[in-house]
């Protein structure tokens, strides 16, 4: 008798609950086999009251085995092409809104701060970095129905608001950011070249270096320093990519 069970086929098919669970799982130390099994349980999105589904899931695992089941969700391990953000509860009585899908409305100043904070968390696993990351990415709407502008000077105060979020939610925000960042990076292969031997790269990166890059663009195509740092991140990297292409085309002088 055939047993049918549907699971998501890509990252953007996951609901916020599944993203939170996966983010939490990726932050724990478990054997590969146990992780494979727990990922399967997360993907089938089984709730405690769904006894019929519970029996079906365990019957499938017994009949097929987790090694064969894993072939149906290899996309989880290949790349995190997650381009949406999870919603979060109200903070200070206000609904906080994340960037648009693919961080398409993020300015380069926001991206630079978010990237440095993500790097800081990656290196230290200190959740305080994620309080700040959430404060950069999530903001309330202004009178114009758009997210209020990013303000570096308010970041310390606003980061305190996000201490109320659970570690699971904070890790999910980090996972969402990484997926969105990867999408932007893949669109600009010259700006973000992949190392030829990634397994040999051991040095920890302390900063994205984007702050200095933004400063170097000031007074150029995007205008003053304030105008440059408020440029859309995609627009900024598109221009930088073109500049690097043109530099490669120029003949080398003896």
Coordinates of C-alpha atoms in Angstrom, one line a residue:
X1 CA 0.0 0.0 0.0
X2 CA 1.4 3.4 -1.1
X3 CA 1.8 6.0 1.7
X4 CA 1.8 9.6 0.4
X5 CA 3.3 12.4 2.4
X6 CA 4.1 15.8 1.0
X7 CA 7.0 17.9 2.1
X8 CA 8.4 21.3 0.9
X9 CA 10.5 21.3 -2.2
X10 CA 12.5 24.5 -1.7
X11 CA 13.5 26.9 1.1
X12 CA 10.8 29.5 0.2
X13 CA 8.1 26.8 0.6
X14 CA 8.9 26.6 4.4
X15 CA 6.6 28.3 6.9
X16 CA 8.0 30.5 9.7
X17 CA 7.7 27.7 12.2
X18 CA 9.8 25.4 10.1
X19 CA 12.4 28.0 9.5
X20 CA 12.8 28.7 13.2
X21 CA 13.1 25.0 14.0
X22 CA 15.7 24.5 11.2
X23 CA 17.7 27.5 12.4
X24 CA 17.7 26.1 15.9
X25 CA 18.7 22.7 14.7
X26 CA 21.6 24.1 12.7
X27 CA 22.9 25.7 15.9
X28 CA 23.1 22.5 17.8
X29 CA 25.6 19.7 17.9
X30 CA 24.1 16.4 16.9
X31 CA 25.2 13.4 14.8
X32 CA 24.6 13.7 11.1
X33 CA 22.0 10.8 11.1
X34 CA 20.0 12.5 13.9
X35 CA 20.1 15.8 12.1
X36 CA 18.8 14.1 8.9
X37 CA 15.9 12.5 10.9
X38 CA 15.0 15.8 12.7
X39 CA 15.1 17.7 9.4
X40 CA 12.6 15.2 8.0
X41 CA 10.3 15.7 11.1
X42 CA 10.5 19.5 10.6
X43 CA 9.7 19.2 6.9
X44 CA 6.6 17.1 7.4
X45 CA 5.5 19.8 9.9
X46 CA 4.0 17.4 12.3
X47 CA 2.1 18.8 15.2
X48 CA 1.5 17.0 18.5
X49 CA -2.2 16.5 18.0
X50 CA -1.8 15.0 14.5
X51 CA -1.8 11.3 15.7
X52 CA -2.7 10.0 12.3
X53 CA 0.1 11.8 10.6
X54 CA 2.4 10.7 13.4
X55 CA 1.7 7.1 12.7
X56 CA 2.1 7.6 8.9
X57 CA 5.5 9.3 9.4
X58 CA 6.9 6.5 11.6
X59 CA 5.6 3.9 9.2
X60 CA 7.4 5.6 6.3
X61 CA 10.6 5.8 8.2
X62 CA 10.4 2.1 9.1
X63 CA 9.6 1.0 5.5
X64 CA 12.0 3.3 3.6
X65 CA 14.7 4.4 6.0
X66 CA 16.1 7.9 6.6
X67 CA 19.0 7.5 4.1
X68 CA 16.6 7.0 1.2
X69 CA 14.2 9.7 2.5
X70 CA 17.0 12.2 2.6
X71 CA 17.2 12.0 -1.2
X72 CA 13.9 13.9 -1.3
X73 CA 15.2 16.9 0.6
X74 CA 18.9 17.2 -0.5
X75 CA 18.1 20.9 -1.3
X76 CA 18.3 21.6 2.4
X77 CA 22.0 20.8 2.4
X78 CA 23.0 22.2 -1.0
X79 CA 22.3 25.9 -0.5
X80 CA 20.2 28.2 1.6
X81 CA 18.3 30.0 -1.2
X82 CA 15.8 31.5 1.2
X83 CA 14.8 34.9 0.0
X84 CA 12.0 35.9 2.4
X85 CA 11.9 36.9 6.1
X86 CA 9.9 35.5 9.0
X87 CA 7.4 37.8 10.6
X88 CA 7.9 38.7 14.3
X89 CA 5.6 39.8 17.1
X90 CA 4.9 43.4 17.9
X91 CA 7.6 45.3 19.7
X92 CA 6.9 48.5 21.7
X93 CA 3.3 48.0 20.6
X94 CA 4.3 48.4 16.9
X95 CA 4.4 45.9 14.2
X96 CA 8.0 45.5 12.8
X97 CA 8.5 45.0 9.1
X98 CA 11.5 43.2 7.5
X99 CA 13.1 44.2 4.2
X100 CA 11.4 43.2 1.0
X101 CA 12.1 39.7 -0.4
X102 CA 15.7 39.4 -1.6
X103 CA 16.5 42.5 0.5
X104 CA 15.6 44.4 -2.7
X105 CA 14.9 47.6 -0.8
X106 CA 17.9 47.6 1.5
X107 CA 20.3 50.5 1.2
X108 CA 24.0 49.9 1.2
X109 CA 24.5 51.4 4.7
X110 CA 21.9 48.9 6.1
X111 CA 23.6 46.0 4.3
X112 CA 27.0 47.0 5.5
X113 CA 25.9 47.1 9.2
X114 CA 23.9 43.9 8.8
X115 CA 26.8 42.1 7.2
X116 CA 29.3 43.2 10.0
X117 CA 26.8 42.0 12.6
X118 CA 26.2 38.6 10.9
X119 CA 30.0 38.2 10.7
X120 CA 30.3 39.0 14.4
X121 CA 27.7 36.4 15.3
X122 CA 29.3 33.8 13.0
X123 CA 32.6 34.3 14.8
X124 CA 31.4 34.5 18.4
X125 CA 27.9 32.9 18.5
X126 CA 27.0 35.8 20.9
X127 CA 23.2 36.5 20.5
X128 CA 23.7 40.2 21.2
X129 CA 24.9 40.5 17.6
X130 CA 21.5 39.2 16.5
X131 CA 19.7 41.8 18.7
X132 CA 21.5 44.4 16.6
X133 CA 20.9 42.5 13.3
X134 CA 17.2 42.4 14.0
X135 CA 17.2 46.1 14.8
X136 CA 18.8 46.8 11.5
X137 CA 16.4 44.6 9.5
X138 CA 13.1 45.1 11.2
X139 CA 11.5 48.5 11.6
X140 CA 8.0 50.0 12.0
X141 CA 6.2 51.9 9.2
X142 CA 6.2 55.6 9.1
X143 CA 3.3 58.0 8.0
X144 CA 4.2 57.2 4.4
X145 CA 3.5 53.5 5.0
X146 CA 7.2 52.7 4.4
X147 CA 9.7 51.4 6.9
X148 CA 11.2 54.3 8.9
X149 CA 14.7 55.1 7.6
X150 CA 17.7 53.3 9.1
X151 CA 19.5 55.4 11.6
X152 CA 22.8 54.2 13.0
X153 CA 22.6 56.6 16.0
X154 CA 19.4 54.8 17.2
X155 CA 20.8 51.3 16.8
X156 CA 21.9 50.8 20.4
X157 CA 18.5 51.8 21.8
X158 CA 16.5 49.8 19.3
X159 CA 18.7 46.7 19.7
X160 CA 17.5 46.6 23.4
X161 CA 13.9 46.2 22.1
X162 CA 14.8 42.9 20.3
X163 CA 16.2 41.3 23.5
X164 CA 12.6 40.1 24.0
X165 CA 12.8 37.8 21.0
X166 CA 13.5 34.1 21.7
X167 CA 16.9 32.7 20.6
X168 CA 15.0 30.5 18.1
X169 CA 13.5 33.6 16.4
X170 CA 16.8 35.4 16.4
X171 CA 18.6 32.4 14.8
X172 CA 15.8 32.3 12.2
X173 CA 16.3 36.0 11.4
X174 CA 20.0 35.3 10.9
X175 CA 19.2 32.3 8.6
X176 CA 16.9 34.5 6.6
X177 CA 19.5 37.2 6.2
X178 CA 22.1 34.7 5.1
X179 CA 19.8 33.3 2.5
X180 CA 18.9 36.8 1.1
X181 CA 22.6 37.8 1.3
X182 CA 23.6 34.7 -0.7
X183 CA 21.1 35.7 -3.4
X184 CA 22.7 39.2 -3.7
X185 CA 26.2 37.8 -3.6
X186 CA 25.5 35.2 -6.4
X187 CA 24.3 38.1 -8.6
X188 CA 27.7 39.8 -8.3
X189 CA 30.4 37.2 -8.8
X190 CA 33.1 39.7 -9.5
X191 CA 32.5 41.8 -6.4
X192 CA 32.2 38.6 -4.3
X193 CA 34.5 36.0 -5.9
X194 CA 34.4 32.5 -4.5
X195 CA 37.8 31.2 -3.1
X196 CA 39.4 28.7 -5.3
X197 CA 40.1 26.4 -2.4
X198 CA 37.4 27.2 0.2
X199 CA 38.5 24.3 2.4
X200 CA 41.8 26.0 2.9
X201 CA 40.3 29.3 4.0
X202 CA 40.8 29.4 7.8
X203 CA 41.2 33.1 8.6
X204 CA 38.2 34.6 10.3
X205 CA 36.9 37.7 8.6
X206 CA 36.3 40.4 11.2
X207 CA 34.5 42.9 9.0
X208 CA 32.9 43.2 5.6
X209 CA 35.0 46.2 4.8
X210 CA 31.9 47.8 3.2
X211 CA 32.2 51.0 5.3
X212 CA 35.5 51.9 3.6
X213 CA 34.1 51.0 0.2
X214 CA 31.1 53.3 0.7
X215 CA 33.4 56.1 1.7
X216 CA 35.6 55.5 -1.4
X217 CA 32.5 56.0 -3.6
X218 CA 31.6 59.3 -2.0
X219 CA 31.7 62.3 -4.3
X220 CA 31.3 60.0 -7.3
X221 CA 28.4 58.7 -9.3
X222 CA 26.0 58.4 -6.3
X223 CA 26.8 61.9 -4.9
X224 CA 27.8 62.9 -1.4
X225 CA 28.7 60.5 1.4
X226 CA 25.1 60.7 2.7
X227 CA 23.7 60.1 -0.7
X228 CA 26.1 57.2 -1.4
X229 CA 25.3 55.4 1.8
X230 CA 21.6 55.7 1.1
X231 CA 21.9 54.1 -2.3
X232 CA 20.1 50.9 -2.9
X233 CA 22.4 47.9 -2.2
X234 CA 21.8 46.3 -5.6
X235 CA 22.4 49.5 -7.4
X236 CA 25.6 50.1 -5.5
X237 CA 27.0 46.6 -6.2
X238 CA 25.9 46.7 -9.9
X239 CA 28.0 49.9 -10.3
X240 CA 30.9 48.4 -8.4
X241 CA 30.7 45.2 -10.6
X242 CA 30.8 47.3 -13.8
X243 CA 33.8 49.2 -12.5
X244 CA 35.7 46.0 -11.8
X245 CA 34.8 44.6 -15.2
X246 CA 36.1 47.8 -16.9
X247 CA 39.3 47.6 -14.9
X248 CA 39.9 44.0 -16.1
X249 CA 39.4 45.1 -19.7
X250 CA 42.0 47.8 -19.5
X251 CA 45.4 46.8 -21.0
X252 CA 48.2 46.4 -18.5
X253 CA 51.1 48.9 -18.9
X254 CA 54.6 47.7 -18.8

